[in-house]
Amino acid sequence: MPGITHYLTVSALLFFLGLAGFISRKNMFMIFLSVELMLNGINLSFVAFSRFFQALDGHVFAFFVIAIAAAEAGISLAMIILLYKNRQTIDVDRFNIMKG
Amino acid sequence: MKPIMETTIYFIIFASIAVLGGFSTITRRHPLSAALSLVVTLIALAGLYALLAADFLFVIQILVYAGAIMALMIFVIMLLNLKQSEMPPEEQIEKRVLVTLALLAPLFFLVQTAIVRQFGDAAFQPVAEGFGSIKPVGMLLYQTYFLPFEIISILLLVALVGVVALAKRRA
Amino acid sequence: MFTTIADLHQTTPISSQSSLLLSLIVLLPILGALILGSMALWSQPREQGLSEKMLGALGTLTPALSALLALYLFAQQLGQPGLQWTANLGTWIKVSLFELSFGFMMDPLSGLMTVMITCIGTLIHLFSISYMHGDRGFARYFACLNLFLGAMLLLILSDNIVGLFVGWEGVGVCSFLLIGFWFSDAQKAGAGTKAFVANRVGDFGFLLGILFLFLETSHFDFAGLQAGLAETPESRLAVIAFLLLIGALGKSAQIPLHVWLPDAMAGPTPVSALIHAATMVTAGVYMIARLHFIYSQTPSISLLIVLIGALTALMAASIALVQNDIKKVLAYSTVSQLGYMFMAVGAGAYVAGIFHVFTHAFFKAALFLGAGAIIHALHHEQDLMKMGGLRKKLPITHLSMLISCLAIAGIPPFAGFFSKDEILWSLWNEGLYLFWGMGLLTAGLTAFYMFRLYFLAFGSSYRGQAEISAEPLLMKLPLLVLGAGAVLSGFLGLPAVLGLPNWMEHWLSQVFGAHHVAGNMGLALMLMGVSVLVASAGILVALKKYARLQSAPAAATGPLANMLHQKYGFDLLYDAVLVRPLRRMGTLGWQIVERLMIDGAITFGLWAYKVAALMLRQLQTGSIRAYGHYLLLGLTALAYLYFTLHLPGVFRP
């Protein structure tokens, strides 16, 4: 019978996979997908905690995370399209005009 | 087979699929493959939600996340239709990702230790009938969390307006 | 030698009567100042100012109304001896047991002063309309002048010493504003500052005096003070009297705080007439007379007042001998006459002092307005050496100034003769023969320098180049009225010792108590004869020396003349002892505290920020992945902190 420890371990694994993708990939789409992966890792721990403490608040948080992920998806995809139109590339290392 | 065994097997299956899907997501060269891997992970996560008696989230995860959001994602990737030459030059992706994971491992073990120390082998207690179904979640959402819920709806509206504004901009 | 409280007991029973008209006397000019002030603010940025006719009429209206009200109330007082008007506008300060109200009180003394101030003030407002014609600050001028009048009336009419102090400070502020009226001229603005600072020195003592008074009696109103001080020992009274005297010295320009008044002539001439001759500078004398119940109990301080007054009178008169600026002569003459008044109040002859305040206001205002008319006619020429022969061109001015010169010189039957002789007679009568001698000498000097001024301006023939314009009607009118005052006001105080009716004595005895001067009629006549002789001698010397002057005489030389030109070195002394050390301290503070410490700290901070920014901006690569790494670093640090703080066992093996 899997306990909360196991669920949280899976959650942490997914989160760290997302983190590794976020810092090691150059493709903008990949970075975006890594972030989605991290969000889902956290969502799993919310649901697990909710089940463990027998309180539904974690479900509500997970629900909010999904809503925010949707908003984020919309905005970042629009930005990727715009950036690609302007620069014909989706390599994040090519975008460094914010260099101080 | 006893139901306990069943749960364990389902957990092992879903967890493995989720983690492998996650790994696959971050190591694909083409974003389309990565997105499809992520869909697999999301569906496996939905299975884990079901094991955790989160009926409502199970449905939402499949319909909204794996369905709508990922469909949008894949749609955009196909819309740009990037050729191999237009991709950022990335060599030996698997190796790079593995090295990064190795570097992150200490942090992961830190977290892992904390989790074990905190919860040990604490087991889930049985829950009441209807836990995590749409009614109690909805009650909570529209009573205790009414204001955050409304704010989230405004956030979505703002995102919508932002997307339109971005799309209308001509270079 | 000095009268006691018992002697000062009221001869006529006081009957108080409340009337809000009394507060209107004070409030009307202040209201006018508010209206004119907002008009001045409105017209300041605009090319075309408001109509001068309208502003002038409005500015003169409020003093005129005040004057009518004052005359009305004073007339009722005349008809009903012992009548005292009061008005209470409510509570001002209330702290536990102590309560202070906006109270006004008009007794025979303040009634007389109020009538004098409002009437002369109105005339000077009228004169100003012509004098200030075409000035950019026309509205501002009338606002300040109105405000001054309000403050002065508050000073006179307040029934408590705190209200008097507010008026005292108010006239100081207005004096500052009006001396520096043409503030774009640094020298004139500096004169305003000098007056203000010298007055502040005096006010410091005055304020301390007020606080000591409160400590002693727990009262601020004059009635309460008088009752509360009956038991106070003389030593403590003397401290209070001395502190209050410091304030009076500053306001009335007595040694050693007299230095501001001659410089105050930088302001417009009608201002000099109103503030620096007729009204404000007499506030010190008024204050001492108002608090006579203190000063009559402190003979040592009173003697000090006589001494200061005598020295000031003589010193200022001697400086006036060599001044060539027409306004400077009048300024030193004012200081000298104020010295007379101080001698009088110091000798306990409060009636004589106030009488001289009263007559002096008329002839000195006339002299200043006359000087203003001359300056106006000669297009801002103030040098006596460039005048001469103005008798024909400015007949009314000439007439008024001749009368006033005779009055100030002390020739009977003009006003100055009676008041000055009253003072000299009091000094003699109190046995202060030395000071009587100094007063007599001053009288001779006064007669000489005033007629030097008169002959240089009006005698002989014109020595200047500037074209002479005629005197406008609005100037003639006040000159005539004030000239008439210079003739007639003396008859209010005919010498009682000769058996003549002294109305002033009789009237003010309601305040100061009966103060019968029993004296030898023959001796009094002889003393009068001597003073008239001395004055005539002064006039004759001036006549001989200046009446037929064709060209400007060479300036007098020699050590004495040098000393007079240096004004006895007061300005040099103050400059060396006070101004320059202070300025050096200021420079030091500027260099060390301001430049080195404050600016240095800021500059160092700026430099540190620059260095830090130079290093930190290396981190801003612009690459998102680099930022991801930073995030990770921060996350690791936070995780470490969290785990060590909240899960202490985590890192144990």
PDB file of C-alpha atoms in Angstrom, chain B residues 6-160:
ATOM      1  CA  GLU B   6      -4.257  -3.730  -6.706  1.00  0.00           C
ATOM      2  CA  THR B   7      -3.695  -0.156  -5.532  1.00  0.00           C
ATOM      3  CA  THR B   8       0.024  -0.766  -5.182  1.00  0.00           C
ATOM      4  CA  ILE B   9       0.288  -2.150  -8.682  1.00  0.00           C
ATOM      5  CA  TYR B  10      -1.709   0.724 -10.145  1.00  0.00           C
ATOM      6  CA  PHE B  11       0.504   3.192  -8.263  1.00  0.00           C
ATOM      7  CA  ILE B  12       3.694   1.574  -9.570  1.00  0.00           C
ATOM      8  CA  ILE B  13       2.368   1.599 -13.134  1.00  0.00           C
ATOM      9  CA  PHE B  14       1.150   5.218 -13.091  1.00  0.00           C
ATOM     10  CA  ALA B  15       4.169   6.542 -11.220  1.00  0.00           C
ATOM     11  CA  SER B  16       6.584   4.836 -13.600  1.00  0.00           C
ATOM     12  CA  ILE B  17       4.726   6.136 -16.652  1.00  0.00           C
ATOM     13  CA  ALA B  18       4.656   9.661 -15.180  1.00  0.00           C
ATOM     14  CA  VAL B  19       8.371   9.748 -14.373  1.00  0.00           C
ATOM     15  CA  LEU B  20       9.439   8.113 -17.635  1.00  0.00           C
ATOM     16  CA  GLY B  21       7.123  10.428 -19.549  1.00  0.00           C
ATOM     17  CA  GLY B  22       8.666  13.348 -17.708  1.00  0.00           C
ATOM     18  CA  PHE B  23      12.146  12.228 -18.585  1.00  0.00           C
ATOM     19  CA  SER B  24      11.100  11.709 -22.165  1.00  0.00           C
ATOM     20  CA  THR B  25       9.549  15.178 -22.224  1.00  0.00           C
ATOM     21  CA  ILE B  26      12.779  16.943 -21.396  1.00  0.00           C
ATOM     22  CA  THR B  27      15.024  14.880 -23.641  1.00  0.00           C
ATOM     23  CA  ARG B  28      13.152  14.978 -26.986  1.00  0.00           C
ATOM     24  CA  ARG B  29      14.794  17.097 -29.646  1.00  0.00           C
ATOM     25  CA  HIS B  30      11.572  18.044 -31.401  1.00  0.00           C
ATOM     26  CA  PRO B  31       9.006  19.915 -29.241  1.00  0.00           C
ATOM     27  CA  LEU B  32       6.157  17.924 -30.802  1.00  0.00           C
ATOM     28  CA  SER B  33       7.514  14.660 -29.444  1.00  0.00           C
ATOM     29  CA  ALA B  34       8.128  16.331 -26.112  1.00  0.00           C
ATOM     30  CA  ALA B  35       4.567  17.662 -25.987  1.00  0.00           C
ATOM     31  CA  LEU B  36       3.169  14.205 -26.717  1.00  0.00           C
ATOM     32  CA  SER B  37       5.380  12.750 -23.965  1.00  0.00           C
ATOM     33  CA  LEU B  38       4.003  15.368 -21.584  1.00  0.00           C
ATOM     34  CA  VAL B  39       0.460  14.316 -22.494  1.00  0.00           C
ATOM     35  CA  VAL B  40       1.383  10.798 -21.463  1.00  0.00           C
ATOM     36  CA  THR B  41       2.721  12.097 -18.140  1.00  0.00           C
ATOM     37  CA  LEU B  42      -0.413  14.157 -17.575  1.00  0.00           C
ATOM     38  CA  ILE B  43      -2.679  11.172 -18.158  1.00  0.00           C
ATOM     39  CA  ALA B  44      -0.573   9.059 -15.798  1.00  0.00           C
ATOM     40  CA  LEU B  45      -0.902  11.825 -13.211  1.00  0.00           C
ATOM     41  CA  ALA B  46      -4.651  11.759 -13.709  1.00  0.00           C
ATOM     42  CA  GLY B  47      -4.473   8.065 -12.798  1.00  0.00           C
ATOM     43  CA  LEU B  48      -2.592   8.958  -9.608  1.00  0.00           C
ATOM     44  CA  TYR B  49      -5.272  11.540  -8.780  1.00  0.00           C
ATOM     45  CA  ALA B  50      -7.867   8.839  -9.134  1.00  0.00           C
ATOM     46  CA  LEU B  51      -5.907   6.653  -6.706  1.00  0.00           C
ATOM     47  CA  LEU B  52      -5.926   9.616  -4.288  1.00  0.00           C
ATOM     48  CA  ALA B  53      -9.736   9.843  -4.484  1.00  0.00           C
ATOM     49  CA  ALA B  54      -9.636  13.150  -6.361  1.00  0.00           C
ATOM     50  CA  ASP B  55     -12.468  12.407  -8.761  1.00  0.00           C
ATOM     51  CA  PHE B  56     -13.087  15.957  -9.831  1.00  0.00           C
ATOM     52  CA  LEU B  57      -9.422  16.712 -10.511  1.00  0.00           C
ATOM     53  CA  PHE B  58      -9.050  13.446 -12.381  1.00  0.00           C
ATOM     54  CA  VAL B  59     -11.670  14.635 -14.844  1.00  0.00           C
ATOM     55  CA  ILE B  60     -10.273  18.148 -15.047  1.00  0.00           C
ATOM     56  CA  GLN B  61      -6.721  16.870 -15.573  1.00  0.00           C
ATOM     57  CA  ILE B  62      -7.755  14.785 -18.558  1.00  0.00           C
ATOM     58  CA  LEU B  63     -10.300  17.121 -20.089  1.00  0.00           C
ATOM     59  CA  VAL B  64      -8.699  20.516 -19.496  1.00  0.00           C
ATOM     60  CA  TYR B  65      -4.997  19.862 -19.058  1.00  0.00           C
ATOM     61  CA  ALA B  66      -4.206  16.901 -21.228  1.00  0.00           C
ATOM     62  CA  GLY B  67      -7.049  17.828 -23.538  1.00  0.00           C
ATOM     63  CA  ALA B  68      -7.447  21.569 -24.035  1.00  0.00           C
ATOM     64  CA  ILE B  69      -4.156  23.079 -22.917  1.00  0.00           C
ATOM     65  CA  MET B  70      -1.947  20.475 -24.546  1.00  0.00           C
ATOM     66  CA  ALA B  71      -4.038  20.592 -27.688  1.00  0.00           C
ATOM     67  CA  LEU B  72      -3.368  24.330 -27.866  1.00  0.00           C
ATOM     68  CA  MET B  73       0.323  23.643 -27.324  1.00  0.00           C
ATOM     69  CA  ILE B  74       0.547  21.078 -30.069  1.00  0.00           C
ATOM     70  CA  PHE B  75      -1.495  23.310 -32.346  1.00  0.00           C
ATOM     71  CA  VAL B  76       0.989  26.157 -31.914  1.00  0.00           C
ATOM     72  CA  ILE B  77       4.003  23.895 -32.442  1.00  0.00           C
ATOM     73  CA  MET B  78       2.494  22.569 -35.660  1.00  0.00           C
ATOM     74  CA  LEU B  79       1.542  26.089 -36.702  1.00  0.00           C
ATOM     75  CA  LEU B  80       5.153  27.246 -36.549  1.00  0.00           C
ATOM     76  CA  ASN B  81       6.161  24.035 -38.302  1.00  0.00           C
ATOM     77  CA  LEU B  82       9.834  24.365 -37.452  1.00  0.00           C
ATOM     78  CA  LYS B  83      12.311  22.699 -39.723  1.00  0.00           C
ATOM     79  CA  GLN B  84      15.327  20.905 -38.320  1.00  0.00           C
ATOM     80  CA  SER B  85      17.505  23.807 -39.420  1.00  0.00           C
ATOM     81  CA  GLU B  86      15.417  26.317 -37.515  1.00  0.00           C
ATOM     82  CA  MET B  87      15.788  24.454 -34.241  1.00  0.00           C
ATOM     83  CA  PRO B  88      18.369  25.723 -31.770  1.00  0.00           C
ATOM     84  CA  PRO B  89      21.554  23.746 -32.209  1.00  0.00           C
ATOM     85  CA  GLU B  90      21.579  21.303 -29.311  1.00  0.00           C
ATOM     86  CA  GLU B  91      24.060  18.416 -29.239  1.00  0.00           C
ATOM     87  CA  GLN B  92      23.879  15.350 -27.028  1.00  0.00           C
ATOM     88  CA  ILE B  93      20.702  16.384 -25.280  1.00  0.00           C
ATOM     89  CA  GLU B  94      20.425  13.210 -23.169  1.00  0.00           C
ATOM     90  CA  LYS B  95      23.942  13.648 -21.865  1.00  0.00           C
ATOM     91  CA  ARG B  96      23.405  17.270 -20.937  1.00  0.00           C
ATOM     92  CA  VAL B  97      20.138  16.496 -19.190  1.00  0.00           C
ATOM     93  CA  LEU B  98      21.696  13.640 -17.277  1.00  0.00           C
ATOM     94  CA  VAL B  99      24.583  15.768 -16.151  1.00  0.00           C
ATOM     95  CA  THR B 100      22.141  18.443 -14.979  1.00  0.00           C
ATOM     96  CA  LEU B 101      20.102  15.823 -13.125  1.00  0.00           C
ATOM     97  CA  ALA B 102      23.250  14.545 -11.476  1.00  0.00           C
ATOM     98  CA  LEU B 103      24.012  18.069 -10.327  1.00  0.00           C
ATOM     99  CA  LEU B 104      20.489  18.462  -8.978  1.00  0.00           C
ATOM    100  CA  ALA B 105      20.572  15.095  -7.230  1.00  0.00           C
ATOM    101  CA  PRO B 106      21.858  16.420  -3.887  1.00  0.00           C
ATOM    102  CA  LEU B 107      19.009  18.889  -3.702  1.00  0.00           C
ATOM    103  CA  PHE B 108      16.564  16.120  -4.571  1.00  0.00           C
ATOM    104  CA  PHE B 109      17.933  13.918  -1.830  1.00  0.00           C
ATOM    105  CA  LEU B 110      17.625  16.787   0.583  1.00  0.00           C
ATOM    106  CA  VAL B 111      13.954  17.072  -0.268  1.00  0.00           C
ATOM    107  CA  GLN B 112      13.553  13.343  -0.177  1.00  0.00           C
ATOM    108  CA  THR B 113      15.121  13.142   3.279  1.00  0.00           C
ATOM    109  CA  ALA B 114      12.806  15.847   4.495  1.00  0.00           C
ATOM    110  CA  ILE B 115       9.780  13.995   3.159  1.00  0.00           C
ATOM    111  CA  VAL B 116      10.826  10.727   4.804  1.00  0.00           C
ATOM    112  CA  ARG B 117      11.679  12.405   8.070  1.00  0.00           C
ATOM    113  CA  GLN B 118       8.386  14.225   8.138  1.00  0.00           C
ATOM    114  CA  PHE B 119       5.993  11.473   7.125  1.00  0.00           C
ATOM    115  CA  GLY B 120       7.967   8.210   7.402  1.00  0.00           C
ATOM    116  CA  ASP B 121       5.639   5.378   6.393  1.00  0.00           C
ATOM    117  CA  ALA B 122       2.444   7.145   7.425  1.00  0.00           C
ATOM    118  CA  ALA B 123      -0.500   5.496   5.665  1.00  0.00           C
ATOM    119  CA  PHE B 124      -3.625   7.135   4.241  1.00  0.00           C
ATOM    120  CA  GLN B 125      -6.707   6.810   6.369  1.00  0.00           C
ATOM    121  CA  PRO B 126      -9.925   5.778   4.638  1.00  0.00           C
ATOM    122  CA  VAL B 127     -11.978   8.739   3.484  1.00  0.00           C
ATOM    123  CA  ALA B 128     -15.696   9.379   3.577  1.00  0.00           C
ATOM    124  CA  GLU B 129     -17.922   8.585   0.649  1.00  0.00           C
ATOM    125  CA  GLY B 130     -17.872  11.347  -1.955  1.00  0.00           C
ATOM    126  CA  PHE B 131     -14.467  12.821  -0.901  1.00  0.00           C
ATOM    127  CA  GLY B 132     -13.024  14.748  -3.839  1.00  0.00           C
ATOM    128  CA  SER B 133     -16.185  14.468  -5.912  1.00  0.00           C
ATOM    129  CA  ILE B 134     -17.515  17.569  -7.649  1.00  0.00           C
ATOM    130  CA  LYS B 135     -20.001  18.597  -4.945  1.00  0.00           C
ATOM    131  CA  PRO B 136     -17.735  19.121  -1.920  1.00  0.00           C
ATOM    132  CA  VAL B 137     -15.006  20.647  -4.079  1.00  0.00           C
ATOM    133  CA  GLY B 138     -17.532  22.997  -5.644  1.00  0.00           C
ATOM    134  CA  MET B 139     -18.923  23.972  -2.231  1.00  0.00           C
ATOM    135  CA  LEU B 140     -15.449  24.829  -1.014  1.00  0.00           C
ATOM    136  CA  LEU B 141     -14.582  26.684  -4.184  1.00  0.00           C
ATOM    137  CA  TYR B 142     -17.706  28.868  -4.105  1.00  0.00           C
ATOM    138  CA  GLN B 143     -17.723  29.531  -0.394  1.00  0.00           C
ATOM    139  CA  THR B 144     -14.345  29.650   1.309  1.00  0.00           C
ATOM    140  CA  TYR B 145     -12.375  30.343  -1.860  1.00  0.00           C
ATOM    141  CA  PHE B 146     -14.900  32.530  -3.581  1.00  0.00           C
ATOM    142  CA  LEU B 147     -12.710  35.647  -3.809  1.00  0.00           C
ATOM    143  CA  PRO B 148      -9.582  33.856  -5.113  1.00  0.00           C
ATOM    144  CA  PHE B 149     -11.826  32.077  -7.586  1.00  0.00           C
ATOM    145  CA  GLU B 150     -13.113  35.398  -8.919  1.00  0.00           C
ATOM    146  CA  ILE B 151      -9.593  36.774  -9.072  1.00  0.00           C
ATOM    147  CA  ILE B 152      -8.519  33.732 -11.084  1.00  0.00           C
ATOM    148  CA  SER B 153     -11.330  34.435 -13.527  1.00  0.00           C
ATOM    149  CA  ILE B 154     -10.099  38.037 -13.885  1.00  0.00           C
ATOM    150  CA  LEU B 155      -6.568  36.700 -14.406  1.00  0.00           C
ATOM    151  CA  LEU B 156      -7.845  34.538 -17.244  1.00  0.00           C
ATOM    152  CA  LEU B 157      -9.603  37.537 -18.758  1.00  0.00           C
ATOM    153  CA  VAL B 158      -6.420  39.586 -18.555  1.00  0.00           C
ATOM    154  CA  ALA B 159      -4.487  36.747 -20.177  1.00  0.00           C
ATOM    155  CA  LEU B 160      -7.069  36.662 -22.945  1.00  0.00           C
TER     156      LEU B 160
END
